[in-house]
Amino acid sequence: MSCPFHSLARKPADPERKGDAPNGPASPPIAPPAPRGWPVVGLLPALRKDPLSYLRGIAEEYPRMATLRLGLDKVLMVNDPILIEEVLVHQSENFNDKSKYYRRAGEVLADGVIPANGDSWRSQRDAISPSFAGDVLAKVPPATVEVVRDIEARWRAGAAEGRAIDIGPEMMRLSLEVFLRVMFSSELDEGKFALLTESIGTVLRAAEKRVWAILPEFLDPPAERRRVREAYASIDTIILDLMESRRKWGHEAGDMLDQMMGAADPATGRTFDDRHLLQQIRTIILSGHEATGLAMTWTLYLLSRHPEHVARLLDDSLDEEAVIAGALARRFAHMRCCLEEAMRLYPPVWSVSREAKADARVGEFSVPKGSTMMICPYAVQHSRRNWDEPDRFLPDRFAGSRTARARFAHFPFIGGPRGCIGQQFAMIETVTALTLLVNRFEMEPAAEVAPEPMLSLRPAEPVRIRVAPRAKSARPASAQTAREAVPA
């Protein structure tokens, strides 16, 4: 299953847009224009008041690049999809290190491939990449089917009692349970799962606070640092217990843990010891499962409010054997379109930043060494310059040819060398789970919920949806047209 976002064609620059180089690349580079701000604090008050709306406005007013003064910091916000591609792909060696904002979060997130930089990141990425491919991906559909069965039982019980389902925690649980089954070929009991979920939440909330913190981590309140240490200890104990339990099997299961235990640094040939295995698994859990859970949460939220698209996803002939065989993603192109449109409107990774290792030129702009480059998928994916009717849920914009759009007009998995390592895993899981759920349950429309930009783009309030088991019926005629092949 190839990445659809990496096949998008580049869109030529519009010569009439503000910031385009009037005399071509031979002209001397210029500093990116800077919106006016307050003395000392700069743009921080406006940014903190409503980050999403403010950054979206900056992207419309400065469609190429802008200099944002945030207190004592200066951030270069890159808004043009072509310049974003330049930073993330064509000049990725110069912009491959995560910025100081990520390093602050890394004070809490600790070691692992995602917060790492430089040679450490490259060697870790090369070593674990095979763990997210091949035979491991074949385990995702059956694991997802098993977890959806458990969800179905809970939702049926909730429907019988007349309770609305809080979709967010359910999708987070689904994402984490699927990962644990693919990683360890096993599952946790309710007590350990609840402890793991609570501990993950504690660490992620602490990491969010670190991103904008002024003082170093060791000056955080002692009680808060103790909670984070205890949360880490709980996460590590649970992971190590699962690793030990798997080793007692005495044979390989062909799961992700087998792949990672056999992974070797291409440069040195060394395999991971238990400490490094623990770091990688912990980091993937902390940084990966939330984004997948949020993608599913936002997609179900939007589908509940757009039943015309649900009707195109129904299929009475849907059976679990076909799902387990991996046939689902190819059969239901429209679910993939709905998912991609949901990630356009509500990208879980709503903002990323990189640091320039050396002086550079990006388009017509000069980028001094050490500059923080900010890229905001939310702003780019809501721009009227890149999308018609950008605030509407229109999944069919992802059907058919993509050549009319710039590659980085839509990039929920970021892209480039530091793009999401688990992209194919996530797409298989989400398409499988969402298709099963909408075919098994009717959904009342959810109340409108605003997004909240934290480390990830979360719903600001619980997404509560009343569900009812779906009665089997003839497949709607409108759904017949949705049964088309998805390119591999």
XYZ file of C-alpha atoms in Angstrom:
488
model
C 0.000 0.000 0.000
C 1.843 3.089 -1.188
C 1.600 6.550 0.287
C -0.912 8.631 -1.675
C 0.508 11.852 -0.275
C 3.950 11.169 -1.750
C 2.575 10.939 -5.307
C 1.063 14.419 -5.477
C 2.423 16.621 -8.240
C 3.985 19.991 -7.504
C 1.864 23.004 -8.311
C 3.517 25.946 -10.095
C 3.875 29.125 -8.052
C 1.339 31.868 -8.679
C 3.381 34.915 -9.771
C 0.789 37.310 -8.367
C 1.004 36.029 -4.797
C 2.604 38.190 -2.132
C 6.194 37.155 -1.559
C 6.954 35.478 -4.912
C 10.415 36.361 -6.197
C 9.928 38.984 -8.942
C 13.256 38.365 -10.682
C 13.690 34.609 -10.268
C 16.150 32.641 -8.126
C 19.175 34.760 -9.216
C 17.912 37.721 -7.152
C 19.571 38.266 -3.758
C 17.616 36.531 -0.965
C 15.418 38.666 1.244
C 14.205 38.372 4.822
C 10.662 36.999 5.156
C 8.138 39.774 5.884
C 7.126 40.222 9.504
C 3.652 41.053 10.860
C 3.658 43.869 13.389
C 3.409 42.877 17.035
C 3.581 44.316 20.510
C 6.837 45.545 22.071
C 8.786 42.804 23.853
C 6.076 40.079 23.628
C 5.623 40.403 19.864
C 2.831 38.208 18.517
C 2.550 35.949 21.557
C -0.719 37.411 22.939
C -2.577 36.940 19.642
C -1.075 33.505 19.087
C -1.989 32.215 22.534
C -5.517 33.631 22.362
C -6.517 31.573 19.302
C -3.554 29.757 17.711
C -5.455 28.081 14.879
C -7.306 31.143 13.634
C -4.273 33.376 14.032
C -1.882 31.107 12.135
C -4.479 30.519 9.451
C -4.746 34.293 9.019
C -0.964 34.630 8.789
C -0.874 31.953 6.081
C -3.494 33.832 4.046
C -1.788 37.211 4.417
C 1.740 35.893 3.888
C 1.293 32.934 1.523
C 5.011 32.266 1.047
C 6.797 32.785 4.373
C 6.562 35.107 7.377
C 8.763 36.031 10.332
C 6.896 35.692 13.621
C 8.383 37.406 16.656
C 7.330 35.456 19.751
C 8.802 37.216 22.756
C 12.574 36.837 22.424
C 12.231 34.165 19.735
C 11.868 34.542 15.994
C 10.129 31.812 14.021
C 9.979 31.568 10.231
C 6.518 30.278 9.290
C 6.566 28.503 5.917
C 3.156 28.597 4.205
C 3.650 27.814 0.525
C 3.395 24.072 -0.281
C 6.350 24.355 -2.674
C 8.542 25.972 -0.001
C 7.376 23.384 2.525
C 8.534 20.671 0.137
C 11.850 22.496 -0.163
C 12.326 22.414 3.620
C 11.055 18.887 4.302
C 12.354 17.114 1.198
C 14.833 18.887 -1.084
C 16.838 20.554 1.711
C 15.958 18.007 4.361
C 19.599 17.452 5.366
C 19.776 21.066 6.496
C 16.351 21.045 8.161
C 16.247 17.491 9.510
C 16.728 18.324 13.198
C 13.709 19.107 15.311
C 13.618 22.551 16.877
C 14.150 23.624 20.467
C 10.397 23.355 21.049
C 10.583 19.623 20.337
C 13.722 19.349 22.428
C 11.789 20.816 25.340
C 9.122 18.147 24.903
C 11.952 15.634 24.581
C 13.004 16.470 28.123
C 9.866 14.566 29.087
C 9.512 12.131 26.157
C 13.079 10.848 26.706
C 14.979 8.769 24.154
C 13.675 7.081 21.021
C 13.503 7.528 17.276
C 10.858 10.275 17.232
C 12.477 12.940 19.484
C 16.032 12.044 18.376
C 18.155 14.219 16.085
C 21.158 13.839 13.771
C 23.021 10.543 13.435
C 21.176 9.089 16.431
C 17.838 9.625 14.678
C 19.104 8.249 11.354
C 20.528 5.037 12.796
C 17.421 4.371 14.886
C 15.079 5.075 11.977
C 17.008 2.798 9.614
C 17.010 0.029 12.204
C 13.308 0.004 13.036
C 11.803 0.883 9.632
C 11.413 -2.810 8.657
C 9.250 -3.259 11.764
C 6.543 -1.172 10.060
C 6.466 -3.064 6.775
C 5.884 -6.430 5.143
C 4.594 -9.267 7.304
C 3.991 -6.981 10.283
C 1.438 -4.933 8.312
C -0.426 -8.135 7.461
C -1.152 -8.516 11.179
C -2.926 -5.159 11.404
C -6.326 -6.134 9.849
C -6.889 -9.248 12.035
C -5.799 -7.373 15.160
C -8.171 -4.532 14.282
C -11.066 -6.954 13.758
C -10.478 -8.455 17.207
C -10.435 -5.061 18.906
C -13.537 -3.865 17.029
C -15.399 -6.935 18.327
C -14.670 -5.785 21.885
C -15.795 -2.251 21.023
C -18.980 -3.615 19.482
C -19.854 -5.403 22.728
C -19.306 -2.221 24.774
C -21.269 -0.049 22.348
C -24.190 -2.480 22.213
C -24.350 -2.420 26.012
C -24.214 1.377 26.012
C -26.930 1.607 23.351
C -29.180 -0.729 25.365
C -28.815 1.581 28.366
C -29.438 4.707 26.256
C -25.945 6.074 26.911
C -24.052 8.267 24.474
C -20.561 7.025 23.616
C -17.573 9.279 24.234
C -15.843 8.499 20.954
C -12.432 9.996 21.818
C -11.346 7.578 24.577
C -12.831 4.669 22.602
C -10.712 5.448 19.549
C -7.601 5.996 21.688
C -8.204 2.610 23.254
C -8.727 1.003 19.862
C -5.458 2.451 18.562
C -3.455 1.360 21.602
C -4.958 -2.133 21.750
C -4.263 -2.773 18.067
C -0.665 -1.668 18.519
C -0.140 -3.921 21.551
C -1.515 -6.940 19.692
C 0.633 -6.310 16.633
C 3.698 -5.571 18.762
C 3.415 -8.361 21.356
C 0.767 -10.773 19.973
C -1.018 -10.330 23.294
C -3.261 -7.981 25.254
C -3.424 -6.486 28.734
C -5.991 -7.121 31.435
C -8.294 -4.219 32.284
C -6.297 -3.100 35.323
C -2.961 -2.890 33.507
C -4.550 -1.310 30.460
C -6.151 1.405 32.603
C -2.805 2.054 34.328
C -1.007 2.257 30.982
C -3.594 4.676 29.579
C -3.447 6.908 32.660
C 0.358 6.921 32.651
C 0.531 7.813 28.941
C -1.827 10.725 29.588
C 0.346 11.990 32.439
C 3.497 11.968 30.307
C 1.872 13.604 27.276
C 0.314 16.403 29.323
C 3.698 17.083 30.929
C 5.349 17.173 27.483
C 2.788 19.730 26.300
C 3.660 22.030 29.173
C 7.372 21.730 28.366
C 6.938 22.933 24.761
C 6.162 26.500 25.849
C 8.014 26.464 29.149
C 10.576 29.179 29.843
C 12.401 27.503 32.729
C 14.236 24.144 32.412
C 12.506 20.917 33.373
C 14.406 20.448 36.628
C 12.713 23.612 37.952
C 9.213 22.177 37.494
C 7.292 21.614 40.748
C 8.628 18.507 42.553
C 5.172 16.937 42.732
C 4.779 17.203 38.960
C 8.213 15.720 38.268
C 7.414 12.878 40.659
C 4.142 12.140 38.821
C 6.006 11.957 35.513
C 8.677 9.635 36.970
C 5.987 7.364 38.401
C 4.117 7.357 35.071
C 7.299 6.412 33.218
C 7.999 3.655 35.730
C 4.496 2.228 35.179
C 4.827 2.361 31.381
C 8.267 0.727 31.474
C 7.165 -2.022 33.856
C 4.196 -2.923 31.648
C 6.310 -2.977 28.458
C 9.076 -5.050 30.075
C 6.504 -7.526 31.424
C 5.041 -7.915 27.922
C 8.522 -8.418 26.462
C 9.369 -11.051 29.077
C 6.062 -12.830 28.561
C 6.701 -13.028 24.812
C 10.208 -14.433 25.323
C 8.783 -17.249 27.425
C 6.935 -18.521 24.348
C 10.235 -19.897 23.110
C 9.415 -19.282 19.455
C 8.896 -16.388 17.091
C 5.404 -15.009 16.458
C 6.292 -12.941 13.401
C 5.099 -9.824 15.201
C 6.636 -6.381 15.526
C 8.624 -7.357 18.630
C 10.341 -10.153 16.686
C 11.255 -7.650 13.984
C 12.621 -5.123 16.473
C 14.601 -7.733 18.429
C 16.291 -8.689 15.165
C 16.784 -5.079 14.015
C 20.378 -3.930 13.629
C 22.045 -0.569 13.164
C 23.067 -0.601 9.473
C 26.322 1.223 10.296
C 27.513 -0.934 13.215
C 25.516 -4.161 12.886
C 24.562 -3.968 16.563
C 21.102 -5.123 17.584
C 18.925 -3.467 20.204
C 19.437 -4.515 23.802
C 16.461 -4.490 26.175
C 17.078 -0.880 27.176
C 16.969 0.320 23.585
C 13.982 -1.873 22.773
C 12.147 -0.372 25.724
C 12.998 3.162 24.562
C 11.738 2.538 21.031
C 8.500 0.829 22.060
C 7.769 3.453 24.703
C 8.378 6.301 22.259
C 6.172 4.757 19.564
C 3.355 4.298 22.084
C 3.667 7.840 23.440
C 3.962 9.563 20.073
C 2.013 7.322 17.727
C -1.186 5.925 19.135
C -2.723 9.302 19.996
C -2.467 10.603 16.413
C -4.184 7.490 15.048
C -6.888 7.653 17.700
C -7.531 11.313 16.934
C -7.773 10.660 13.180
C -10.485 8.078 13.859
C -12.247 10.338 16.375
C -12.462 13.267 13.958
C -13.560 11.018 11.089
C -16.431 9.493 13.087
C -17.394 12.956 14.312
C -17.668 14.222 10.727
C -19.430 11.106 9.440
C -22.029 11.389 12.213
C -22.825 14.865 10.888
C -22.820 13.785 7.227
C -25.007 10.681 6.866
C -24.951 11.016 3.066
C -21.364 9.780 3.161
C -22.136 6.999 5.621
C -24.717 5.678 3.130
C -21.944 5.231 0.587
C -19.944 3.098 3.022
C -22.588 0.491 3.832
C -22.230 -3.061 2.558
C -24.305 -5.967 3.835
C -21.896 -8.378 2.188
C -19.020 -7.179 4.337
C -17.501 -10.124 6.198
C -14.639 -10.382 8.650
C -12.768 -12.984 6.625
C -12.365 -10.524 3.770
C -11.222 -7.897 6.240
C -8.672 -10.226 7.844
C -7.375 -11.112 4.391
C -6.582 -7.425 3.889
C -9.117 -6.851 1.098
C -10.970 -3.999 2.780
C -8.699 -1.081 1.922
C -8.967 -1.867 -1.776
C -12.739 -2.315 -1.712
C -13.735 0.886 0.024
C -12.122 3.867 -1.607
C -14.699 6.251 -0.190
C -13.730 5.529 3.429
C -10.168 6.419 2.559
C -11.436 9.659 1.012
C -13.448 10.427 4.177
C -10.405 9.749 6.347
C -8.118 11.926 4.250
C -10.652 14.759 4.270
C -11.012 14.452 8.061
C -7.219 14.676 8.403
C -7.240 17.716 6.135
C -9.772 19.498 8.324
C -8.386 18.226 11.638
C -4.752 17.125 11.165
C -3.680 15.373 14.386
C -0.179 16.778 13.871
C -1.268 20.371 13.380
C 2.161 22.051 13.585
C 5.797 20.972 13.230
C 9.093 22.825 13.477
C 12.624 22.278 12.246
C 15.947 24.000 12.889
C 18.363 25.200 10.193
C 21.811 23.652 10.649
C 23.416 26.202 8.318
C 22.585 29.370 6.428
C 20.180 28.548 3.618
C 17.997 29.995 0.917
C 14.400 28.799 0.633
C 12.699 30.259 -2.400
C 13.515 33.947 -2.412
C 14.105 34.049 1.353
C 17.271 33.970 3.429
C 17.276 31.553 6.361
C 20.090 32.146 8.900
C 21.714 29.229 10.681
C 19.801 28.270 13.833
C 16.463 29.600 12.550
C 13.335 27.796 13.721
C 11.160 26.870 10.738
C 7.475 26.460 11.606
C 5.132 24.537 9.313
C 1.428 24.433 10.154
C -0.522 21.733 8.287
C -3.745 23.106 9.764
C -3.204 26.533 8.176
C -2.032 25.159 4.830
C -4.869 22.648 4.607
C -7.456 25.345 5.352
C -6.055 27.862 2.898
C -8.336 29.173 0.154
C -5.238 29.324 -2.022
C -4.901 25.539 -1.871
C -8.515 24.387 -1.535
C -11.977 25.348 -2.733
C -14.434 25.698 0.175
C -11.725 24.722 2.679
C -14.071 24.588 5.698
C -16.491 22.075 4.184
C -16.307 18.299 4.558
C -16.011 17.202 0.919
C -14.378 13.753 0.757
C -14.826 13.482 -3.006
C -12.056 16.032 -3.473
C -9.729 13.055 -2.783
C -11.306 10.807 -5.411
C -9.633 10.509 -8.784
C -6.541 12.405 -9.899
C -4.427 14.399 -7.442
C -2.191 16.058 -10.003
C -3.962 19.433 -9.719
C -2.714 19.912 -6.136
C 0.722 20.626 -4.782
C 2.246 17.699 -2.927
C 2.305 19.556 0.376
C -1.149 21.113 0.156
C -2.225 18.055 2.169
C 0.334 16.359 4.406
C -1.151 14.906 7.592
C 1.803 12.485 7.845
C 4.217 15.423 7.307
C 6.438 13.733 4.686
C 10.127 13.850 3.917
C 12.735 11.759 5.760
C 11.103 12.595 9.111
C 7.603 11.751 7.948
C 5.478 9.364 9.984
C 7.195 5.972 10.143
C 3.884 4.265 10.928
C 1.847 5.795 8.102
C 0.905 2.549 6.360
C 0.134 0.869 9.695
C -2.160 3.775 10.627
C -3.967 3.884 7.277
C -4.679 0.145 7.270
C -5.909 0.254 10.867
C -8.114 3.324 10.507
C -9.749 2.319 7.212
C -10.436 -1.160 8.599
C -11.796 -0.037 11.972
C -13.939 2.822 10.680
C -15.509 0.777 7.893
C -16.453 -1.988 10.335
C -17.891 0.464 12.868
C -20.068 2.441 10.448
C -21.405 -0.828 9.032
C -22.337 -2.103 12.477
C -23.757 1.032 14.106
C -26.028 3.897 13.196
C -24.897 7.235 14.633
C -26.854 10.282 15.690
C -25.171 13.561 14.749
C -22.630 14.723 17.307
C -22.880 18.245 18.715
C -20.425 20.686 17.190
C -16.996 20.453 18.805
C -14.088 22.859 18.342
C -10.499 21.653 17.930
C -7.948 22.358 20.649
C -4.291 22.679 19.574
C -2.065 20.968 22.110
C 0.766 18.590 21.131
C -1.910 17.079 18.881
C -5.159 18.564 17.592
C -7.771 17.259 20.004
C -11.465 17.928 20.437
C -11.888 20.693 22.999
C -14.852 18.798 24.495
C -15.924 15.141 24.541
C -17.339 13.916 21.222
C -20.488 12.159 22.420
C -22.476 10.145 19.899
C -25.522 7.971 20.461
C -25.225 4.745 18.518
C -27.604 1.898 17.722
C -26.823 -1.506 16.214
C -27.440 -1.308 12.489
C -30.124 -3.588 11.063
C -29.087 -5.577 8.014
C -30.721 -4.267 4.870
C -30.162 -4.009 1.194
C -27.108 -2.004 0.371
C -28.065 1.520 -0.779
C -27.741 2.044 -4.507
C -25.616 5.121 -3.884
C -23.014 2.914 -2.249
C -22.490 0.814 -5.348
C -20.505 3.587 -6.979
C -18.117 3.774 -4.056
C -16.830 0.245 -4.596
C -13.739 0.986 -6.565
C -10.127 -0.028 -6.336
C -7.697 1.950 -4.234
C -4.262 2.187 -5.856
C -1.712 -0.006 -4.140
